[in-house]
XYZ file of C-alpha atoms in Angstrom:
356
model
C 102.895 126.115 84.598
C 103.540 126.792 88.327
C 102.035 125.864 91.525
C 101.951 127.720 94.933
C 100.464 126.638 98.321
C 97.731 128.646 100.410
C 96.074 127.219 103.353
C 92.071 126.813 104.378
C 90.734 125.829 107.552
C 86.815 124.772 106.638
C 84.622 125.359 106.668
C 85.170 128.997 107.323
C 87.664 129.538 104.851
C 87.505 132.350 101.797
C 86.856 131.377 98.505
C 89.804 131.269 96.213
C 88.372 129.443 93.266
C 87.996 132.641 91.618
C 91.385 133.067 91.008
C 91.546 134.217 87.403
C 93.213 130.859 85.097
C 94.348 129.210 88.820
C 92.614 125.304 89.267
C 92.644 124.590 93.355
C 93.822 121.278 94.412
C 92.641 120.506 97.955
C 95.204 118.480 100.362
C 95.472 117.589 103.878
C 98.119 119.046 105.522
C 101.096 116.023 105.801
C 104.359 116.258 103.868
C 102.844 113.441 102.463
C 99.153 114.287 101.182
C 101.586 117.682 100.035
C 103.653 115.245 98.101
C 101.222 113.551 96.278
C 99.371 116.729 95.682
C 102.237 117.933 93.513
C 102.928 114.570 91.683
C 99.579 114.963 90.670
C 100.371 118.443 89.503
C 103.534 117.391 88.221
C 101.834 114.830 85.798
C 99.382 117.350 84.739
C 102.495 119.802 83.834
C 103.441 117.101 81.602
C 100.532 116.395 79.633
C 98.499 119.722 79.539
C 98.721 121.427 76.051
C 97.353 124.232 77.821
C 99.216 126.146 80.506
C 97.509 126.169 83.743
C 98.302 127.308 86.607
C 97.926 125.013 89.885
C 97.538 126.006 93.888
C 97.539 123.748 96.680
C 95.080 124.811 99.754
C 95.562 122.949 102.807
C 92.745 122.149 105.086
C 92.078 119.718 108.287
C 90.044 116.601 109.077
C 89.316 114.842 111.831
C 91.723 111.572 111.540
C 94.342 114.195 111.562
C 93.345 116.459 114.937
C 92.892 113.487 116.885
C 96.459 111.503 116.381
C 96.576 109.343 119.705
C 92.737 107.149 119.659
C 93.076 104.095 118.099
C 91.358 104.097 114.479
C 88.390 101.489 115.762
C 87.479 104.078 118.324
C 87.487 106.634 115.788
C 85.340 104.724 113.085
C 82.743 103.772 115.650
C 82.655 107.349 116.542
C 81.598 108.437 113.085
C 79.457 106.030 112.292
C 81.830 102.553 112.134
C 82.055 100.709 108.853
C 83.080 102.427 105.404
C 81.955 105.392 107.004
C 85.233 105.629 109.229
C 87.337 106.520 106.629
C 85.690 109.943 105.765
C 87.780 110.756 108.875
C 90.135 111.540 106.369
C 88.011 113.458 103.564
C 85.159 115.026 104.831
C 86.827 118.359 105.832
C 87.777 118.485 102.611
C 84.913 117.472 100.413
C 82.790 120.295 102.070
C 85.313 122.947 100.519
C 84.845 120.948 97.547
C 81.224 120.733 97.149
C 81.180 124.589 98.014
C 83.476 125.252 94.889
C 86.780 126.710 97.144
C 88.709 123.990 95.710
C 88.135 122.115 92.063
C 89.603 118.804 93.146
C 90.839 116.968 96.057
C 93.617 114.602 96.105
C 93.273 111.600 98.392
C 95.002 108.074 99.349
C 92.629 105.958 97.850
C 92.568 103.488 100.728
C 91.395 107.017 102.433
C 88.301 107.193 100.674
C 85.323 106.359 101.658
C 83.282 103.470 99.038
C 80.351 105.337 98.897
C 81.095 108.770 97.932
C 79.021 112.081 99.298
C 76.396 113.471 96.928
C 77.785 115.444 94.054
C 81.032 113.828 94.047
C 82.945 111.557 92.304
C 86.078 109.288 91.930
C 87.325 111.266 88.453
C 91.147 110.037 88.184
C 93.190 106.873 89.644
C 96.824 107.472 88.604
C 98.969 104.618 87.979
C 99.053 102.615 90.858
C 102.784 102.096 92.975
C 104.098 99.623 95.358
C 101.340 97.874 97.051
C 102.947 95.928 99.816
C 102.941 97.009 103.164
C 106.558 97.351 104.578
C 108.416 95.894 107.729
C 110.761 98.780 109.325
C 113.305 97.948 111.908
C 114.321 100.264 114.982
C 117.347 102.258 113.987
C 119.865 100.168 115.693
C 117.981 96.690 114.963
C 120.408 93.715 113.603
C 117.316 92.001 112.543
C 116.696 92.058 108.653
C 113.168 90.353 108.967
C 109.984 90.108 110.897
C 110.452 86.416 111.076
C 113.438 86.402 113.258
C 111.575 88.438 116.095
C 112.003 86.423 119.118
C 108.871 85.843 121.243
C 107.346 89.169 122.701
C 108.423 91.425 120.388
C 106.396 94.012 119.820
C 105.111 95.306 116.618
C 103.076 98.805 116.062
C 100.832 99.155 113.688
C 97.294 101.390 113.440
C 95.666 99.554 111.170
C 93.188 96.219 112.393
C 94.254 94.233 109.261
C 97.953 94.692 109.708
C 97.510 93.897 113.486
C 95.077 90.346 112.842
C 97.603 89.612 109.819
C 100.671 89.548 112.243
C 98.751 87.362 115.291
C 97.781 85.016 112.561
C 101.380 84.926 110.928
C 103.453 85.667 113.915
C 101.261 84.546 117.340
C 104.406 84.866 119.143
C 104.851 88.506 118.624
C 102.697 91.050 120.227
C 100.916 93.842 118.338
C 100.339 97.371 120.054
C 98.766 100.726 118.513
C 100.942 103.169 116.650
C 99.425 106.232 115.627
C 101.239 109.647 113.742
C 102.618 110.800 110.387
C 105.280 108.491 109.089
C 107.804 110.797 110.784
C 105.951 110.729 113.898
C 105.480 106.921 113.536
C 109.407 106.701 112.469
C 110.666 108.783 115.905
C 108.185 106.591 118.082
C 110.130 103.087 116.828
C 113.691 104.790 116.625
C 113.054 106.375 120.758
C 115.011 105.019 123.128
C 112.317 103.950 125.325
C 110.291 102.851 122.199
C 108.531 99.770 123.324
C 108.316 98.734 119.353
C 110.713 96.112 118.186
C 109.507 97.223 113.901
C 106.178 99.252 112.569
C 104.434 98.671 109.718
C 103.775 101.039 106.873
C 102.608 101.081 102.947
C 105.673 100.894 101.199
C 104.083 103.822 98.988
C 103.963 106.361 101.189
C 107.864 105.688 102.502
C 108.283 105.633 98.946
C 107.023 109.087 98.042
C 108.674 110.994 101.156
C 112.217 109.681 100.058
C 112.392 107.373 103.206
C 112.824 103.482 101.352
C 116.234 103.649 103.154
C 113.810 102.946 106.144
C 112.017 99.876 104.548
C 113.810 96.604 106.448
C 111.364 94.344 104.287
C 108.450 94.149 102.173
C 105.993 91.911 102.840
C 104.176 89.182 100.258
C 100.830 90.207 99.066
C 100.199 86.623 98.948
C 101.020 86.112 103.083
C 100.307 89.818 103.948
C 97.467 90.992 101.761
C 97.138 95.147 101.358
C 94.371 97.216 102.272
C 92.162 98.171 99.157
C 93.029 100.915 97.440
C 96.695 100.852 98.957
C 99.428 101.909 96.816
C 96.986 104.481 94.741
C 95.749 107.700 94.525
C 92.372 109.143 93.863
C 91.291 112.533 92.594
C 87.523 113.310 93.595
C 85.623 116.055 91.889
C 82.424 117.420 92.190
C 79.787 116.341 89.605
C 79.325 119.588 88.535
C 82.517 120.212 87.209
C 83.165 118.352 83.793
C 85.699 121.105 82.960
C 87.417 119.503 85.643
C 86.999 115.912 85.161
C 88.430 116.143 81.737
C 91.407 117.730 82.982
C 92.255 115.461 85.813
C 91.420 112.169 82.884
C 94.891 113.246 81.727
C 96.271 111.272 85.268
C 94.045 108.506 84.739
C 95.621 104.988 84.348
C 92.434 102.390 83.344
C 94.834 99.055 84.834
C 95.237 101.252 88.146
C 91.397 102.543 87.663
C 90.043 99.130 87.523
C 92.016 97.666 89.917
C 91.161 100.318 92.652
C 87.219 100.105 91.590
C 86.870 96.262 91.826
C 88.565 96.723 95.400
C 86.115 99.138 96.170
C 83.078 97.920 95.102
C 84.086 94.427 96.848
C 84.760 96.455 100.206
C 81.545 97.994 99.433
C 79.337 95.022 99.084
C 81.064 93.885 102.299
C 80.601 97.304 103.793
C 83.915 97.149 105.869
C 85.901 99.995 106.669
C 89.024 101.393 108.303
C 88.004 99.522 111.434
C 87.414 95.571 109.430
C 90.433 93.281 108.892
C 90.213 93.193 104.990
C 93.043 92.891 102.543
C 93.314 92.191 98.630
C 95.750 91.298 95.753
C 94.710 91.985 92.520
C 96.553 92.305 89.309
C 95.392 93.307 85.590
C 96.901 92.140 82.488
C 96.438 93.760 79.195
C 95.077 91.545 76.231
C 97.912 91.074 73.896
C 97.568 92.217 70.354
C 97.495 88.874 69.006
C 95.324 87.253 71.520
C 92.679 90.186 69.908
C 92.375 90.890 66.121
C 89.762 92.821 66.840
C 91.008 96.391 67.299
C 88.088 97.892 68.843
C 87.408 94.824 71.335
C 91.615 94.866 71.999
C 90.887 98.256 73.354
C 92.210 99.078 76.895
C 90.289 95.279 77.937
C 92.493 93.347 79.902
C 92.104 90.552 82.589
C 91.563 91.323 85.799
C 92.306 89.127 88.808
C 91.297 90.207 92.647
C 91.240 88.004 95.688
C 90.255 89.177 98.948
C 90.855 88.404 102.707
C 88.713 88.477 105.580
C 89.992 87.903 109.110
C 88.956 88.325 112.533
C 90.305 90.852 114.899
C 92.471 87.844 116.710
C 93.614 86.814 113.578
C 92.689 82.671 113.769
C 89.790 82.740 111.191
C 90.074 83.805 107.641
C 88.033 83.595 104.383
C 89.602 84.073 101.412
C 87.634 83.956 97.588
C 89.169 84.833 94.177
C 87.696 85.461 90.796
C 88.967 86.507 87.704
C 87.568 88.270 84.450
C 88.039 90.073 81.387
C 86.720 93.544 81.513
C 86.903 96.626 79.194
C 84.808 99.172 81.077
C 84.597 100.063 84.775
C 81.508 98.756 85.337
C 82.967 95.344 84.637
C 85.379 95.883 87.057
C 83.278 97.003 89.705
C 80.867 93.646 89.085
C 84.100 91.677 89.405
C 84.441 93.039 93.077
C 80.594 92.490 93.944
C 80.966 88.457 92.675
C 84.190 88.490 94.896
C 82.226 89.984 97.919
C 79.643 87.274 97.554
C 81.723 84.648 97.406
C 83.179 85.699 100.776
C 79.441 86.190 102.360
C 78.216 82.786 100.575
C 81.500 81.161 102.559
C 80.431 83.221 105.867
C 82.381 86.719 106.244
C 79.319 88.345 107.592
C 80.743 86.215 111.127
C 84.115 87.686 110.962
C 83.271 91.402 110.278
C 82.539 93.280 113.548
C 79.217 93.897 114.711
C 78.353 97.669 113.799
C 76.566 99.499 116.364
């Protein structure tokens, strides 16, 4: 099995998908998206009885030609709420729906909720590090964000890292960073950087090699993740069940349920890129002898997800837990919905910002 790289620009791009024994995998165009595009393949090289052979076709979206207006700006400009993030997939999904490309492979905290018509969430591959990591200027003595002094400044893009830090640290000041991780990485290390430490998933450092950069990684249970962070996801079109039994072969159902409870909670909620959101969740598999019944025993496991709301400023927050065993992902997704409503029932509908 091999796998090459080719580029697209849609939606004017030529149709490759007739490539004779060759399945395209659609990617942004980051050393990152790149990277996980070929761990995906790299998986699949593993567990295929079958040799196939695998291309990568790069295309653009919109989050990435626009790299300097903050993400709320962005969001409101396509729409606002969960329909911000397609920012980062709807270039994509049009090659996809038009057949150019049989699957796309996405950040999961990328992906928009509510998918377009005739696609679908086929694979979640086992889940990594959720946390979201603290790095340090280059030549920074300071080991953690909690010995900032006063006025530091920390750069982040994203609205829940930015209310988490003014409710955690009010003495530090947040500003915008925008960029790859290696643009993000030169705008800290500059020497007329303004940034004291950024903040990025710990993931995505991960997967580029770069955890040398990582200073600290912060508590889910202080600094909750975004949903979805940490994962990937592997859309499909409907149409394609030659395809969605092939990509099954990455699915992990703990990971799967996990990053559908998260969604479907988001989704009930109907926050976005722009809404200060975060969740820890966690799934543990029923032990054989808690289950002498094979075919219950299963893949079931319990499933745990709380989730954060805070405003913007970071002094209000609702939190609401719940906990279940579930077995299919239905279950899961229900699990997120009763989450979701516990948060509305306790008033989250106050903290969420008014959509346009």
């Amino acid at each position: 099995m091999t796998s090459n790289m080719s580029s697209f620009e849609p939606p004017a791009i030529e149709d490759v998908s007739s490539s004779s024994g060759t399945v395209m995998i659609g990617s942004r165009k980051s050393d990152l998206a790149l990277t996980q595009s070929r761990s995906i393949i790299s998986i699949l090289n593993q567990t295929l009885d079958t040799p196939t052979k695998f291309e990568i076709a790069t295309g653009s979206v919109v989050g990435d030609a626009d790299k300097e207006s903050p993400f709320a700006l962005l969001s409101k400009q396509t729409g606002g709420s969960d329909i911000g993030k397609s920012l980062w997939t709807n270039g994509l999904e049009s090659s996809l729906v038009a057949g150019k490309v049989q699957f796309l492979v996405h950040c999961l905290k990328d992906m928009p909720t509510t998918l377009p018509p005739k696609c679908l969430l086929g694979a979640i591959p086992e889940r990594e590090d959720c946390s979201d990591a603290v790095i340090m200027r280059s030549d920074s003595d300071f080991t953690s964000i909690d010995q900032l002094p006063p006025g530091s400044v920390v750069g982040s893009s994203s609205s829940r890292r930015r209310a988490l830090v003014r409710r955690n640290w009010p003495h530090l000041e947040v500003e915008e960073c925008r960029g790859n991780i290696d643009t993000r990485l030169a705008k800290l290390d500059a020497p007329s950087s303004p940034f004291s430490c950024i903040l990025l998933a710990t993931a995505g450092l991960s997967r580029l090699g770069l955890e040398h950069r990582i200073t600290q990684r912060l508590d889910p249970n202080v600094f909750p993740y975004a949903v979805g962070q940490g994962a990937l996801g592997v859309e499909l079109s409907t149409d394609r069940p030659d395809i969605l039994q092939l990509v099954q072969h990455v699915d992990h159902k703990p990971s799967r349920w996990r990053g559908m409870a998260e969604r479907a909670m988001l989704r009930t909620l109907q926050g976005g890129c722009s809404t200060p959101i975060g969740v820890c969740s966690s799934f543990e598999p029923v032990k054989e002898k808690e289950s002498a019944d094979k075919e219950k025993r299963g893949d079931s496991g319990t499933l745990r997800l709380q989730a954060t709301v805070i405003d913007i400023e970071g002094k209000s927050v609702i939190c609401a837990e719940d906990v279940r065993t579930v077995m299919c992902d239905d279950e899961a997704e229900q699990l997120g919905v009763s989450v979701a409503n516990m948060l509305l029932e306790k008033g989250a509908r106050d903290l969420l910002p008014k959509q346009s």
